[in-house]
Amino acid sequence: MQQNVSMEQLISLCKRRGFIFPGSEIYGGLANAWDFGPLGVALKNNIKRSWWQTFVEERDDIYGLDAALLMNRKVWQASGHESTFSDPLVECKNCHARVRADILLAEAELNKKGGVATLILPADPETQKELLMNEKIKCPSCDIVDWSSPKQFNLMLKTFLGPAEEEANMVYFRPETAQAIFVDFKQIVDTYAPKLPFGIAQIGKAFRNEITPGNFIFRTREFEQMEIEYFIKDSEKWNEHFEIWLKEMNGWMASIGIDMQKVHNLDVPKEELAHYSKRTVDVEFEFPFGRKELFGLAYRGDFDLQSHQKGSGQKLEYFDEETKERMVPHVIEPSMGVERMMLAILASAFREDPLEATPSEASEQEKRIWLDLPMRMAPYKAAVFPLLSNKPELVEKAQEVRKVLQGSWPGFFPVVFDKSGNIGKRYRRQDEIGTPYCFTVDFQTLEDDTITVRDRDTMKQERIAIAHARAFLEEKMKAR
Ligand code: GAP
């Protein structure tokens, strides 16, 4: 069942239920910084755990990595980030708002044509300015058309190591996790002697001093990435690997609850490809604010390993035992942001039932809002309620049931206990955070050790024995 959701609905649900809060809020906040509350961190962990299990633990050909976030500055000089990781920044001469020229021009083209913007930004800043002025593109803040010439603005955030704030101690917060993979390529090859093709995967924080962050957690200055560099022989058919990776990523996204009808592949036009890439696909999602990049898949040739070979003076090669050839492998890179994936999951899962389809479980009539999350993404797999909160025998029994349902490591499921408000209100609360099953301990439980279980999606209830409740959850976990 597909439904469209607005950003206001999503942001309000995230704040109301403790998924995501504005960062530093008691001090007036910090622009576009977001904190993940108890349910946000649970959902984020579920996404990362599923990705790591699928692409690292269940495979023999991918090696995990967790490299230091701060790296030698030479890494970013060799990779080209210090000289070219920048966006064209223009300033409105009237109100001094600073925005990205490429985004302004692409959006203007999109409004004119509809569909997907295919404008190629001219390299020369004066031509970019001319375009902005000729197309009469208004400043988003003050509606005036009066632009400065664009300047390239480097997106890497800087800091200093040690007490002296001098150039020699300057380091960058990494703007992507990928470079550490190339830098540690030799360590993996020397330690594990993997056979090509093989990959190295990393999940971790990345920082970018974005000119125009926004759309909630879609574009922020601090975010997490999940990246794989998949190394192949230079002679191999890269296109076949590329297609396999596209399929793998789509399969994984479907399994975590992304609405695949809202996912579209945009082949980046040849003229816009980075000079080293033969093919890049931006996998886009229909977010409530428009169709935008969810993740990228790129064939990067041997550009990165060659750059670090040159930069470090070390051989970053692979020796093929069979053919006795030495080579610098080529690479396919699936690269995605955790927060963007989380936003796409929330947008895919959001449901609002019309009032007439909402049974009166709650004492007052209200619409039912619920998250249709796959069970393995749900922050809690189940909730347990005592029918009445002022009957100690029911409360005690419900706590016992909670323990039974949770189990213990390694088969532990997070199960929440809730006794506040009436049962109807508790169901609504759990629906809004996507809890698939609610178990209620009532007076009959005390007599025959049975409990009711209510299904989030159908709102149907059945009665089962406590002795079968854990197996019931395990079965459901396999199925959804
Ligand atoms: N190593 C390649 C690379 O970093 P990218 O397209 O710049 O490529 C990859 O970033 C993914 O990281 C994006 O598709 C997006 O999911 C996520 N991402 C990039 N910048 C982001 C930002 N400012 N905020 C949130 N996520 C971001």
Short mmCIF file of C-alpha atoms and ligand atoms in Angstrom, two decimals:
data_model
loop_
_atom_site.label_atom_id
_atom_site.label_comp_id
_atom_site.label_asym_id
_atom_site.label_seq_id
_atom_site.Cartn_x
_atom_site.Cartn_y
_atom_site.Cartn_z
CA MET A 1 0.00 0.00 0.00
CA GLN A 2 1.67 3.21 -1.20
CA GLN A 3 1.03 6.53 0.51
CA ASN A 4 2.50 9.95 0.08
CA VAL A 5 3.79 11.71 3.13
CA SER A 6 4.84 15.32 3.65
CA MET A 7 8.10 16.36 5.28
CA GLU A 8 6.07 18.11 8.01
CA GLN A 9 4.37 14.81 8.88
CA LEU A 10 7.71 12.96 9.00
CA ILE A 11 9.57 15.61 11.01
CA SER A 12 6.69 15.90 13.46
CA LEU A 13 6.51 12.12 13.99
CA CYS A 14 10.30 11.91 14.42
CA LYS A 15 10.30 14.60 17.11
CA ARG A 16 7.09 13.45 18.82
CA ARG A 17 8.27 9.86 19.19
CA GLY A 18 11.97 10.43 19.82
CA PHE A 19 13.53 9.36 16.54
CA ILE A 20 15.26 12.65 15.68
CA PHE A 21 15.60 15.96 17.56
CA PRO A 22 17.20 19.26 16.52
CA GLY A 23 20.79 19.29 17.84
CA SER A 24 21.84 21.65 20.68
CA GLU A 25 18.19 22.69 21.04
CA ILE A 26 18.37 24.13 24.58
CA TYR A 27 21.04 26.55 23.30
CA GLY A 28 18.95 27.67 20.35
CA GLY A 29 20.11 24.82 18.13
CA LEU A 30 22.85 24.57 15.51
CA ALA A 31 21.80 24.93 11.89
CA ASN A 32 21.04 21.56 10.31
CA ALA A 33 22.50 19.50 13.14
CA TRP A 34 20.27 16.63 14.24
CA ASP A 35 20.43 14.27 17.21
CA PHE A 36 19.13 10.73 17.01
CA GLY A 37 16.99 9.82 20.02
CA PRO A 38 16.43 6.32 21.42
CA LEU A 39 14.31 5.13 18.48
CA GLY A 40 16.42 6.94 15.87
CA VAL A 41 19.60 5.30 17.04
CA ALA A 42 17.80 1.92 17.11
CA LEU A 43 16.60 2.33 13.51
CA LYS A 44 20.01 3.58 12.37
CA ASN A 45 21.73 0.62 14.03
CA ASN A 46 19.28 -1.78 12.38
CA ILE A 47 20.11 -0.30 8.94
CA LYS A 48 23.86 -0.51 9.53
CA ARG A 49 23.64 -4.00 11.04
CA SER A 50 21.65 -5.29 8.08
CA TRP A 51 24.08 -3.72 5.56
CA TRP A 52 27.14 -5.09 7.40
CA GLN A 53 25.63 -8.56 7.72
CA THR A 54 24.58 -8.66 4.05
CA PHE A 55 27.73 -7.25 2.48
CA VAL A 56 30.47 -8.26 4.91
CA GLU A 57 29.51 -11.10 7.25
CA GLU A 58 27.54 -13.27 4.85
CA ARG A 59 30.20 -13.05 2.11
CA ASP A 60 33.72 -14.40 1.78
CA ASP A 61 34.94 -11.75 -0.64
CA ILE A 62 34.43 -8.54 1.38
CA TYR A 63 36.64 -7.38 4.24
CA GLY A 64 35.42 -5.00 6.95
CA LEU A 65 37.33 -1.91 8.05
CA ASP A 66 36.99 0.82 10.66
CA ALA A 67 39.75 3.31 9.92
CA ALA A 68 40.68 6.44 11.84
CA LEU A 69 38.53 9.42 10.94
CA LEU A 70 41.46 11.85 10.98
CA MET A 71 44.04 11.00 8.35
CA ASN A 72 47.34 12.39 7.14
CA ARG A 73 46.66 15.52 5.06
CA LYS A 74 48.66 13.96 2.21
CA VAL A 75 45.77 11.50 1.72
CA TRP A 76 43.50 14.36 0.65
CA GLN A 77 46.19 15.96 -1.46
CA ALA A 78 46.77 12.70 -3.35
CA SER A 79 43.05 11.92 -3.75
CA GLY A 80 42.42 15.36 -5.25
CA HIS A 81 40.04 16.45 -2.49
CA GLU A 82 42.21 19.34 -1.34
CA SER A 83 42.27 20.89 -4.78
CA THR A 84 38.90 19.90 -6.25
CA PHE A 85 36.35 18.81 -3.63
CA SER A 86 34.38 22.00 -3.94
CA ASP A 87 31.03 23.45 -4.97
CA PRO A 88 30.41 26.72 -6.85
CA LEU A 89 29.30 29.28 -4.25
CA VAL A 90 27.43 32.46 -5.28
CA GLU A 91 26.41 35.32 -3.06
CA CYS A 92 23.26 37.40 -3.47
CA LYS A 93 24.50 40.99 -3.61
CA ASN A 94 21.26 42.24 -2.06
CA CYS A 95 20.80 40.04 1.06
CA HIS A 96 24.19 38.25 1.10
CA ALA A 97 22.60 34.77 1.11
CA ARG A 98 25.12 32.16 -0.08
CA VAL A 99 23.91 29.37 -2.27
CA ARG A 100 25.16 26.76 -4.75
CA ALA A 101 25.10 28.01 -8.33
CA ASP A 102 24.77 24.47 -9.72
CA ILE A 103 21.69 23.75 -7.59
CA LEU A 104 20.04 27.08 -8.52
CA LEU A 105 20.58 26.43 -12.23
CA ALA A 106 19.52 22.77 -12.06
CA GLU A 107 16.31 23.66 -10.18
CA ALA A 108 15.50 26.44 -12.64
CA GLU A 109 15.94 23.99 -15.51
CA LEU A 110 13.80 21.42 -13.72
CA ASN A 111 11.00 23.97 -13.26
CA LYS A 112 11.16 24.84 -16.95
CA LYS A 113 11.26 21.30 -18.32
CA GLY A 114 9.88 19.09 -15.53
CA GLY A 115 11.38 15.64 -14.94
CA VAL A 116 15.10 15.30 -14.45
CA ALA A 117 17.58 18.17 -14.74
CA THR A 118 20.32 17.46 -17.25
CA LEU A 119 22.03 20.86 -17.27
CA ILE A 120 25.81 20.73 -17.47
CA LEU A 121 27.32 23.53 -15.46
CA PRO A 122 29.76 25.62 -17.51
CA ALA A 123 33.25 25.57 -15.95
CA ASP A 124 33.88 29.30 -16.26
CA PRO A 125 32.49 31.31 -13.27
CA GLU A 126 31.64 34.35 -15.43
CA THR A 127 29.54 32.17 -17.76
CA GLN A 128 27.80 30.67 -14.70
CA LYS A 129 26.99 34.19 -13.48
CA GLU A 130 25.74 35.20 -16.95
CA LEU A 131 23.43 32.18 -16.96
CA LEU A 132 22.05 33.06 -13.52
CA MET A 133 21.40 36.66 -14.59
CA ASN A 134 20.05 35.86 -18.10
CA GLU A 135 17.72 33.19 -16.74
CA LYS A 136 16.57 35.75 -14.12
CA ILE A 137 17.10 33.27 -11.29
CA LYS A 138 15.87 34.83 -8.07
CA CYS A 139 17.59 34.59 -4.70
CA PRO A 140 15.64 32.03 -2.62
CA SER A 141 15.86 34.38 0.41
CA CYS A 142 14.94 37.83 -0.99
CA ASP A 143 13.63 37.18 -4.55
CA ILE A 144 16.08 39.69 -6.10
CA VAL A 145 18.21 38.79 -9.15
CA ASP A 146 21.69 40.15 -8.42
CA TRP A 147 24.47 37.55 -8.16
CA SER A 148 28.20 37.66 -7.54
CA SER A 149 30.52 35.54 -9.70
CA PRO A 150 30.68 31.97 -8.35
CA LYS A 151 33.76 30.95 -6.36
CA GLN A 152 34.84 27.38 -5.74
CA PHE A 153 34.28 26.61 -2.06
CA ASN A 154 36.13 23.60 -0.60
CA LEU A 155 33.80 21.38 1.43
CA MET A 156 36.33 19.80 3.77
CA LEU A 157 36.17 20.81 7.44
CA LYS A 158 39.49 21.49 9.12
CA THR A 159 40.92 21.20 12.59
CA PHE A 160 44.36 21.13 14.24
CA LEU A 161 46.08 18.24 15.97
CA GLY A 162 47.95 19.20 19.13
CA PRO A 163 48.03 22.55 20.92
CA ALA A 164 49.56 24.69 18.16
CA GLU A 165 47.07 25.96 15.58
CA GLU A 166 49.53 26.16 12.71
CA GLU A 167 49.43 25.00 9.10
CA ALA A 168 51.74 22.03 9.79
CA ASN A 169 49.21 20.61 12.32
CA MET A 170 46.14 21.09 10.14
CA VAL A 171 44.07 18.01 9.37
CA TYR A 172 40.72 17.46 7.66
CA PHE A 173 37.67 15.66 8.97
CA ARG A 174 37.21 13.00 6.31
CA PRO A 175 34.56 13.98 3.72
CA GLU A 176 33.99 10.30 2.79
CA THR A 177 34.94 6.92 4.22
CA ALA A 178 36.18 5.61 0.86
CA GLN A 179 39.72 7.02 0.86
CA ALA A 180 40.72 5.04 3.97
CA ILE A 181 39.84 1.90 2.04
CA PHE A 182 42.34 2.76 -0.70
CA VAL A 183 44.94 3.78 1.86
CA ASP A 184 44.55 0.42 3.69
CA PHE A 185 44.34 -1.65 0.48
CA LYS A 186 47.96 -2.82 0.88
CA GLN A 187 47.36 -3.87 4.52
CA ILE A 188 44.45 -6.10 3.49
CA VAL A 189 46.31 -7.57 0.52
CA ASP A 190 49.46 -8.26 2.59
CA THR A 191 47.53 -9.77 5.52
CA TYR A 192 44.83 -11.82 3.80
CA ALA A 193 46.15 -12.39 0.25
CA PRO A 194 42.61 -12.13 -1.17
CA LYS A 195 41.88 -13.24 -4.73
CA LEU A 196 40.35 -10.72 -7.12
CA PRO A 197 37.55 -9.78 -7.25
CA PHE A 198 37.26 -8.76 -3.60
CA GLY A 199 35.98 -5.77 -1.69
CA ILE A 200 36.65 -3.68 1.40
CA ALA A 201 33.70 -2.15 3.27
CA GLN A 202 33.45 0.58 5.84
CA ILE A 203 30.70 2.34 7.80
CA GLY A 204 31.51 5.61 9.50
CA LYS A 205 31.07 9.33 9.94
CA ALA A 206 31.88 11.81 7.21
CA PHE A 207 31.85 15.61 7.33
CA ARG A 208 31.21 18.17 4.61
CA ASN A 209 30.88 21.91 5.02
CA GLU A 210 27.83 21.93 2.73
CA ILE A 211 26.84 25.37 1.43
CA THR A 212 23.16 24.54 1.43
CA PRO A 213 22.37 21.75 3.85
CA GLY A 214 18.69 21.06 4.34
CA ASN A 215 15.61 18.92 3.88
CA PHE A 216 15.89 17.54 7.41
CA ILE A 217 18.51 14.74 7.50
CA PHE A 218 18.84 14.57 3.69
CA ARG A 219 21.84 16.91 3.41
CA THR A 220 23.75 17.64 6.59
CA ARG A 221 27.30 18.59 7.45
CA GLU A 222 27.87 15.51 9.59
CA PHE A 223 26.52 12.17 8.38
CA GLU A 224 27.37 8.49 8.12
CA GLN A 225 28.32 6.57 5.01
CA MET A 226 28.31 2.87 4.15
CA GLU A 227 30.80 2.33 1.35
CA ILE A 228 32.32 -0.59 -0.50
CA GLU A 229 35.27 -0.54 -2.87
CA TYR A 230 35.00 -3.69 -4.96
CA PHE A 231 38.31 -4.42 -6.69
CA ILE A 232 38.35 -6.23 -10.03
CA LYS A 233 41.03 -7.18 -12.54
CA ASP A 234 41.72 -4.47 -15.09
CA SER A 235 40.93 -7.01 -17.81
CA GLU A 236 37.57 -8.04 -16.31
CA LYS A 237 34.25 -6.95 -17.71
CA TRP A 238 33.50 -4.11 -15.30
CA ASN A 239 30.01 -3.66 -16.76
CA GLU A 240 28.95 -7.10 -15.53
CA HIS A 241 30.15 -6.33 -11.99
CA PHE A 242 28.43 -2.95 -12.19
CA GLU A 243 25.06 -4.53 -13.03
CA ILE A 244 25.49 -7.12 -10.27
CA TRP A 245 26.12 -4.36 -7.72
CA LEU A 246 23.08 -2.42 -8.87
CA LYS A 247 20.98 -5.56 -8.36
CA GLU A 248 22.59 -6.36 -4.99
CA MET A 249 21.89 -2.88 -3.67
CA ASN A 250 18.32 -2.88 -4.95
CA GLY A 251 17.69 -6.28 -3.36
CA TRP A 252 19.04 -5.05 -0.05
CA MET A 253 16.97 -1.85 -0.18
CA ALA A 254 13.80 -3.85 -0.83
CA SER A 255 14.62 -6.07 2.17
CA ILE A 256 14.85 -3.09 4.55
CA GLY A 257 11.51 -1.63 3.52
CA ILE A 258 12.36 0.93 0.81
CA ASP A 259 9.39 1.43 -1.51
CA MET A 260 11.07 0.28 -4.74
CA GLN A 261 8.40 1.93 -6.89
CA LYS A 262 9.90 5.23 -5.75
CA VAL A 263 13.47 4.25 -6.70
CA HIS A 264 14.89 5.29 -10.10
CA ASN A 265 18.29 4.84 -11.69
CA LEU A 266 19.75 7.93 -13.30
CA ASP A 267 22.73 7.19 -15.53
CA VAL A 268 24.94 10.26 -15.16
CA PRO A 269 25.40 11.69 -18.69
CA LYS A 270 28.87 11.15 -20.20
CA GLU A 271 29.67 14.89 -20.20
CA GLU A 272 29.06 15.07 -16.45
CA LEU A 273 31.07 11.98 -15.46
CA ALA A 274 34.26 12.47 -13.44
CA HIS A 275 37.21 12.08 -15.83
CA TYR A 276 38.15 8.67 -14.35
CA SER A 277 34.63 7.19 -14.37
CA LYS A 278 33.22 5.27 -17.32
CA ARG A 279 29.82 4.93 -15.68
CA THR A 280 28.08 6.36 -12.63
CA VAL A 281 24.48 5.74 -11.64
CA ASP A 282 22.74 8.03 -9.19
CA VAL A 283 20.07 5.90 -7.59
CA GLU A 284 17.29 8.35 -6.80
CA PHE A 285 14.30 8.17 -4.48
CA GLU A 286 11.04 10.10 -4.62
CA PHE A 287 11.45 11.95 -1.33
CA PRO A 288 8.53 14.15 -0.19
CA PHE A 289 10.52 17.19 -1.45
CA GLY A 290 11.29 15.68 -4.86
CA ARG A 291 13.32 13.03 -6.63
CA LYS A 292 16.86 13.17 -5.26
CA GLU A 293 19.98 11.00 -4.96
CA LEU A 294 19.70 8.20 -2.43
CA PHE A 295 23.04 6.57 -3.22
CA GLY A 296 25.63 6.35 -5.95
CA LEU A 297 27.28 3.52 -7.84
CA ALA A 298 30.45 4.38 -9.74
CA TYR A 299 33.04 2.60 -11.83
CA ARG A 300 36.19 4.53 -10.90
CA GLY A 301 38.80 2.60 -12.93
CA ASP A 302 42.18 2.53 -11.16
CA PHE A 303 42.19 6.28 -10.48
CA ASP A 304 42.23 6.09 -6.68
CA LEU A 305 44.86 3.40 -6.23
CA GLN A 306 47.06 5.06 -8.87
CA SER A 307 46.70 8.43 -7.10
CA HIS A 308 47.71 6.97 -3.73
CA GLN A 309 50.52 5.01 -5.33
CA LYS A 310 51.87 8.28 -6.66
CA GLY A 311 51.14 10.21 -3.46
CA SER A 312 52.66 7.68 -1.04
CA GLY A 313 55.44 6.28 -3.21
CA GLN A 314 54.27 2.76 -2.20
CA LYS A 315 53.33 0.03 -4.65
CA LEU A 316 49.58 -0.57 -4.42
CA GLU A 317 49.45 -3.60 -6.66
CA TYR A 318 47.91 -7.01 -6.84
CA PHE A 319 49.94 -10.04 -7.92
CA ASP A 320 48.04 -12.72 -9.78
CA GLU A 321 49.58 -16.06 -8.76
CA GLU A 322 48.12 -17.88 -11.76
CA THR A 323 49.14 -15.54 -14.57
CA LYS A 324 52.15 -14.07 -12.69
CA GLU A 325 50.86 -10.62 -13.62
CA ARG A 326 51.12 -7.50 -11.48
CA MET A 327 48.33 -4.97 -11.77
CA VAL A 328 46.62 -2.05 -10.13
CA PRO A 329 43.03 -3.26 -9.76
CA HIS A 330 40.03 -1.29 -10.95
CA VAL A 331 37.17 -0.51 -8.64
CA ILE A 332 33.37 -0.39 -8.48
CA GLU A 333 32.03 1.73 -5.63
CA PRO A 334 28.53 1.51 -4.12
CA SER A 335 28.37 4.47 -1.73
CA MET A 336 25.40 5.42 0.42
CA GLY A 337 24.43 7.64 3.31
CA VAL A 338 22.84 6.05 6.40
CA GLU A 339 20.62 9.07 7.16
CA ARG A 340 19.34 9.28 3.58
CA MET A 341 18.47 5.60 3.72
CA MET A 342 16.71 6.18 7.05
CA LEU A 343 14.68 9.05 5.59
CA ALA A 344 13.70 6.89 2.61
CA ILE A 345 12.66 4.03 4.95
CA LEU A 346 10.54 6.39 7.07
CA ALA A 347 8.94 7.92 3.96
CA SER A 348 8.25 4.42 2.59
CA ALA A 349 6.76 3.18 5.89
CA PHE A 350 4.54 6.14 6.83
CA ARG A 351 0.81 5.33 6.84
CA GLU A 352 -2.21 7.36 7.85
CA ASP A 353 -5.52 5.50 7.97
CA PRO A 354 -8.64 7.52 7.19
CA LEU A 355 -10.82 8.08 10.25
CA GLU A 356 -13.58 5.75 9.02
CA ALA A 357 -11.05 2.89 8.72
CA THR A 358 -9.81 3.44 12.25
CA PRO A 359 -11.53 1.24 14.84
CA SER A 360 -12.20 2.80 18.21
CA GLU A 361 -9.32 1.14 20.07
CA ALA A 362 -8.48 4.54 21.52
CA SER A 363 -11.04 6.10 23.82
CA GLU A 364 -11.27 9.23 21.69
CA GLN A 365 -11.65 8.97 17.92
CA GLU A 366 -8.43 9.82 16.14
CA LYS A 367 -6.74 8.92 12.89
CA ARG A 368 -4.29 6.06 13.07
CA ILE A 369 -0.74 6.92 12.04
CA TRP A 370 1.57 3.94 11.80
CA LEU A 371 4.91 2.86 10.39
CA ASP A 372 4.83 -0.18 8.14
CA LEU A 373 8.43 -1.12 8.98
CA PRO A 374 9.82 -4.58 8.24
CA MET A 375 10.19 -6.38 11.55
CA ARG A 376 13.98 -6.36 11.39
CA MET A 377 14.01 -2.55 11.01
CA ALA A 378 11.48 -1.88 13.80
CA PRO A 379 13.16 -0.39 16.89
CA TYR A 380 11.09 -2.73 19.10
CA LYS A 381 9.96 -6.13 17.86
CA ALA A 382 7.11 -6.20 20.37
CA ALA A 383 5.48 -4.33 23.24
CA VAL A 384 4.03 -5.82 26.42
CA PHE A 385 1.21 -4.18 28.39
CA PRO A 386 -0.56 -5.02 31.64
CA LEU A 387 -4.28 -4.42 30.99
CA LEU A 388 -4.46 -2.16 34.05
CA SER A 389 -1.47 -0.32 35.46
CA ASN A 390 -2.81 -0.24 39.02
CA LYS A 391 -2.99 -4.03 39.45
CA PRO A 392 0.46 -5.17 40.68
CA GLU A 393 -0.24 -8.81 39.77
CA LEU A 394 -0.82 -7.82 36.11
CA VAL A 395 2.23 -5.51 36.05
CA GLU A 396 4.46 -8.20 37.51
CA LYS A 397 3.19 -10.83 35.09
CA ALA A 398 3.68 -8.46 32.12
CA GLN A 399 7.31 -7.87 33.15
CA GLU A 400 7.79 -11.66 33.24
CA VAL A 401 6.30 -11.97 29.74
CA ARG A 402 8.60 -9.22 28.51
CA LYS A 403 11.64 -11.20 29.72
CA VAL A 404 10.39 -14.35 27.98
CA LEU A 405 9.84 -12.46 24.72
CA GLN A 406 13.20 -10.70 24.82
CA GLY A 407 15.19 -13.90 25.27
CA SER A 408 18.89 -13.43 25.70
CA TRP A 409 21.97 -12.88 23.58
CA PRO A 410 22.54 -13.97 20.81
CA GLY A 411 18.80 -14.32 20.16
CA PHE A 412 17.83 -11.14 22.01
CA PHE A 413 14.92 -9.03 20.69
CA PRO A 414 14.30 -5.53 22.03
CA VAL A 415 10.81 -5.58 23.62
CA VAL A 416 9.30 -2.53 25.30
CA PHE A 417 7.11 -2.52 28.42
CA ASP A 418 4.38 0.13 28.57
CA LYS A 419 1.74 0.77 31.24
CA SER A 420 0.92 4.43 30.77
CA GLY A 421 -2.48 5.58 29.48
CA ASN A 422 -5.23 3.23 28.33
CA ILE A 423 -4.70 0.25 26.02
CA GLY A 424 -5.97 2.14 22.96
CA LYS A 425 -3.45 4.93 23.49
CA ARG A 426 -0.67 2.38 23.95
CA TYR A 427 -1.57 0.71 20.63
CA ARG A 428 -1.45 4.11 18.88
CA ARG A 429 1.96 4.87 20.40
CA GLN A 430 3.41 1.56 19.28
CA ASP A 431 1.84 1.90 15.80
CA GLU A 432 3.57 5.25 15.36
CA ILE A 433 6.99 3.74 16.03
CA GLY A 434 6.35 0.65 13.93
CA THR A 435 6.21 -2.01 16.69
CA PRO A 436 4.79 -5.07 14.87
CA TYR A 437 3.17 -6.88 17.86
CA CYS A 438 1.57 -5.79 21.14
CA PHE A 439 1.01 -8.42 23.84
CA THR A 440 -1.46 -7.74 26.66
CA VAL A 441 -1.56 -9.44 30.04
CA ASP A 442 -5.13 -9.47 31.43
CA PHE A 443 -7.05 -11.25 34.20
CA GLN A 444 -7.46 -14.40 32.11
CA THR A 445 -3.66 -14.58 31.88
CA LEU A 446 -3.48 -15.08 35.62
CA GLU A 447 -5.78 -18.09 35.29
CA ASP A 448 -4.55 -19.86 32.16
CA ASP A 449 -1.18 -18.34 31.18
CA THR A 450 -2.46 -17.00 27.84
CA ILE A 451 -2.06 -13.47 26.46
CA THR A 452 -3.57 -11.49 23.60
CA VAL A 453 -1.38 -10.50 20.67
CA ARG A 454 -2.42 -7.66 18.39
CA ASP A 455 -0.97 -7.28 14.89
CA ARG A 456 0.11 -3.74 13.88
CA ASP A 457 -0.89 -4.06 10.23
CA THR A 458 -4.29 -5.73 10.54
CA MET A 459 -5.12 -4.62 14.12
CA LYS A 460 -6.49 -8.15 14.60
CA GLN A 461 -6.07 -9.86 17.96
CA GLU A 462 -5.65 -13.49 18.90
CA ARG A 463 -5.03 -15.31 22.13
CA ILE A 464 -1.92 -17.46 22.51
CA ALA A 465 -0.17 -19.33 25.31
CA ILE A 466 2.75 -17.50 26.94
CA ALA A 467 4.72 -20.71 26.39
CA HIS A 468 4.34 -20.18 22.60
CA ALA A 469 4.85 -16.41 22.51
CA ARG A 470 8.60 -16.38 21.96
CA ALA A 471 8.37 -18.97 19.15
CA PHE A 472 5.55 -16.87 17.64
CA LEU A 473 7.89 -13.82 17.48
CA GLU A 474 10.76 -15.89 16.10
CA GLU A 475 8.52 -17.20 13.29
CA LYS A 476 7.32 -13.70 12.47
CA MET A 477 10.87 -12.38 12.47
CA LYS A 478 11.77 -14.92 9.78
CA ALA A 479 8.77 -13.96 7.68
CA ARG A 480 8.79 -10.13 7.78
N1 GAP B 1 32.96 7.99 -2.07
C1 GAP B 1 31.99 8.53 -2.96
C2 GAP B 1 31.10 9.49 -2.34
O1 GAP B 1 31.28 9.90 -1.19
P1 GAP B 1 29.00 10.97 -2.79
O2 GAP B 1 27.98 10.89 -3.89
O3 GAP B 1 29.63 12.29 -2.53
O4 GAP B 1 30.07 9.86 -3.13
C3 GAP B 1 27.78 9.16 -1.38
O5 GAP B 1 28.32 10.45 -1.45
C4 GAP B 1 26.50 9.13 -0.60
O6 GAP B 1 26.69 9.72 0.70
C5 GAP B 1 25.35 9.96 -1.22
O7 GAP B 1 24.69 9.24 -2.23
C6 GAP B 1 24.47 10.19 0.00
O8 GAP B 1 23.71 9.04 0.27
C7 GAP B 1 25.49 10.37 1.11
N2 GAP B 1 25.79 11.81 1.32
C8 GAP B 1 26.66 12.59 0.64
N3 GAP B 1 26.67 13.84 1.12
C9 GAP B 1 25.76 13.88 2.13
C10 GAP B 1 25.31 14.89 3.04
N4 GAP B 1 25.82 16.12 3.01
N5 GAP B 1 24.37 14.57 3.95
C11 GAP B 1 23.87 13.31 4.02
N6 GAP B 1 24.26 12.31 3.20
C12 GAP B 1 25.19 12.57 2.27
#
